[in-house]
């Protein structure tokens, strides 16, 4: 059982959690993720680790309410607990001195891009960050990103904050202005990552994306997260989650991610109809678990 | 000695041979094809005694020799005849810490029962059914014949993986007085016993019972730990202070056919399909959150001929599939699955398509599977495995309309532990190199066994490896000697 020490909304529907997970906190590197299961009827979902504190033994997760499990998780508060958290999984980001690195975060993808941006900066790179969001109130982690970037640009779809437009508009602008770019890291919705890949392909700029395919175990056992990379199947959980954007077949990824759309919709509607009851059930299970753990130690 | 022990059978040999093998009561095929309850219902005492009467109590018992863990079959069957079912269960437990599980899933026809003298002319003694009976009896009366625990040795052993190899080693090591902790990557204990084998063949309750028994003996368990990621082997030896370590991580990665269209929606590995169903209980969606393809009224196919393929296709049938095909490239005679599973599958209405091989998966405009393009096969010359090699018949292509396919053609080594332990040697397929006798690896204090050494095999072979590892680890902890030494003659005292 993993106790939630802090929980606060960063934006509507986007919550930041600090969770006690000492083993994971000791080992986590930028780019890695955990699999969580909230309760004993729950599904296993992957969430990228935003940062960790090995001394305090905590990891931070940033979660956007999209389906039943993320809605349920975002209903939890400090003091609540999560039944299962396992990790850190996946390969860490390839952090080394490249020169100039452009880090692009779209929506909640910014939370995933941030730790790698910070690590790239520590490795001596010049870091240019582009944060994209639908609208002003969905811009997250701007301060943190600015603190680890040499330059930061914010773009919103509706122009309510920063420049109006897409992250690729800003990227194209940088390229046109002759800014030397050695690596681009893009994390966000599949269409955004695909658009970034197309923008940099002709320029031959090495581009990395972090893929959010559907997973179950997260250890390479099930193969559900397989993605087509240069025509070969690779597993996002153990071979990734980061891949060379110019080799990824985004069409296959987008299709595979829709596999359970109808059931996800059904589960979410059912959750919304009795949210309070289900949150209480998670709390009840965690109390039981805590009691049995305390009993076991005596 | 055995004549002293084997004394409860009142019948002369000739009479024993006249008794027919007692049929295992089971759910009717029609009924069970629509539920996830266990197919076999188990012997009642009368049936068990009647079956036990058939045992000839051979002076040279092949059954025991052909058992990978050497269960004293003759002796436990004699205790069944004596009506001492608890004694019989305790006798099995001396060599096998998971009798309720092996009684259900062992390939008895190739092992104990394969060697039975009665099987040469008629049907062998139903050793598996008897083993299951005594284990279930013991559980039902709640008086476990748990073995004695030796005085504490002060040594700590870490076991990586809670599947059959890990559990078996844990049971033996705790009896020898060592402190034992088992690390499991998933949230539930049991490895392949919980994520792989379906409820209708091995109820999860049985697995939990056997694990609770180990807990009662003092074994500690920790879930959600991926050794190699969450903690490394060197850290377990260093800061966590373990004296020896047994790697029993299983054969983890699913193999695909590498046929075009395998990434279409609706194409699963057997590991994924079965994990969603067994571990995550997706067959009870939306009561459970994990989804799985809705097979109801659909035509589906599973590719492969082993137990995993049988489990997958029978699972799909229970999820309501209209037509459930099993596609296998050789003939039924070459299928590696247990004889009983093939029989059960056919009774339930599984359609075997043998000598058939899928070469491509065809999708619709939305990226969902709509058909498998298959070719007919014929058997040619024997290959390296001794089985006749299947060869495609030219011009035999046809399309089988299906909307879900499950690929069950085996697994390969999961590299998670090996890749973070550079001094742990592996072979060219990525399996860990371990001495076949001592299960010692290239790294001091590290032993490995089960599927991560041999490649995909059976529950009982993994348990056999666990036993062997426990003995070898115990020797190492007692002597501290790592380099292989010639066995010494026992000292006279």
PDB file of N, CA and C in Angstrom, chain A residues 3-7 15 17 76-80:
ATOM      1  N   UNK A   3       0.969   5.334   0.529  1.00  0.00           N
ATOM      2  CA  UNK A   3       0.254   6.469   1.112  1.00  0.00           C
ATOM      3  C   UNK A   3       0.460   7.728   0.266  1.00  0.00           C
ATOM      4  N   UNK A   4      -0.617   8.481   0.076  1.00  0.00           N
ATOM      5  CA  UNK A   4      -0.537   9.766  -0.626  1.00  0.00           C
ATOM      6  C   UNK A   4      -0.211  10.837   0.404  1.00  0.00           C
ATOM      7  N   UNK A   5       0.922  11.498   0.208  1.00  0.00           N
ATOM      8  CA  UNK A   5       1.302  12.496   1.207  1.00  0.00           C
ATOM      9  C   UNK A   5       0.743  13.882   0.851  1.00  0.00           C
ATOM     10  N   UNK A   6       0.732  14.173  -0.454  1.00  0.00           N
ATOM     11  CA  UNK A   6       0.169  15.466  -0.888  1.00  0.00           C
ATOM     12  C   UNK A   6      -0.638  15.253  -2.151  1.00  0.00           C
ATOM     13  N   UNK A   7      -1.675  16.043  -2.328  1.00  0.00           N
ATOM     14  CA  UNK A   7      -2.467  15.959  -3.551  1.00  0.00           C
ATOM     15  C   UNK A   7      -3.057  17.332  -3.809  1.00  0.00           C
ATOM     16  N   UNK A  15      -4.099  16.718 -11.575  1.00  0.00           N
ATOM     17  CA  UNK A  15      -3.739  16.729 -10.159  1.00  0.00           C
ATOM     18  C   UNK A  15      -2.323  16.211  -9.968  1.00  0.00           C
ATOM     19  N   UNK A  17       0.297  14.416  -7.341  1.00  0.00           N
ATOM     20  CA  UNK A  17       0.343  13.593  -6.139  1.00  0.00           C
ATOM     21  C   UNK A  17       1.790  13.396  -5.694  1.00  0.00           C
ATOM     22  N   UNK A  76      -8.878  11.190  -5.031  1.00  0.00           N
ATOM     23  CA  UNK A  76      -8.186  10.852  -3.782  1.00  0.00           C
ATOM     24  C   UNK A  76      -7.446  12.077  -3.244  1.00  0.00           C
ATOM     25  N   UNK A  77      -7.260  12.069  -1.934  1.00  0.00           N
ATOM     26  CA  UNK A  77      -6.670  13.213  -1.249  1.00  0.00           C
ATOM     27  C   UNK A  77      -5.441  12.772  -0.451  1.00  0.00           C
ATOM     28  N   UNK A  78      -4.721  13.758   0.080  1.00  0.00           N
ATOM     29  CA  UNK A  78      -3.614  13.456   0.983  1.00  0.00           C
ATOM     30  C   UNK A  78      -4.151  12.624   2.141  1.00  0.00           C
ATOM     31  N   UNK A  79      -3.387  11.605   2.536  1.00  0.00           N
ATOM     32  CA  UNK A  79      -3.844  10.728   3.620  1.00  0.00           C
ATOM     33  C   UNK A  79      -4.483   9.455   3.094  1.00  0.00           C
ATOM     34  N   UNK A  80      -5.037   9.501   1.870  1.00  0.00           N
ATOM     35  CA  UNK A  80      -5.541   8.287   1.243  1.00  0.00           C
ATOM     36  C   UNK A  80      -4.348   7.447   0.769  1.00  0.00           C
TER      37      UNK A  80
END
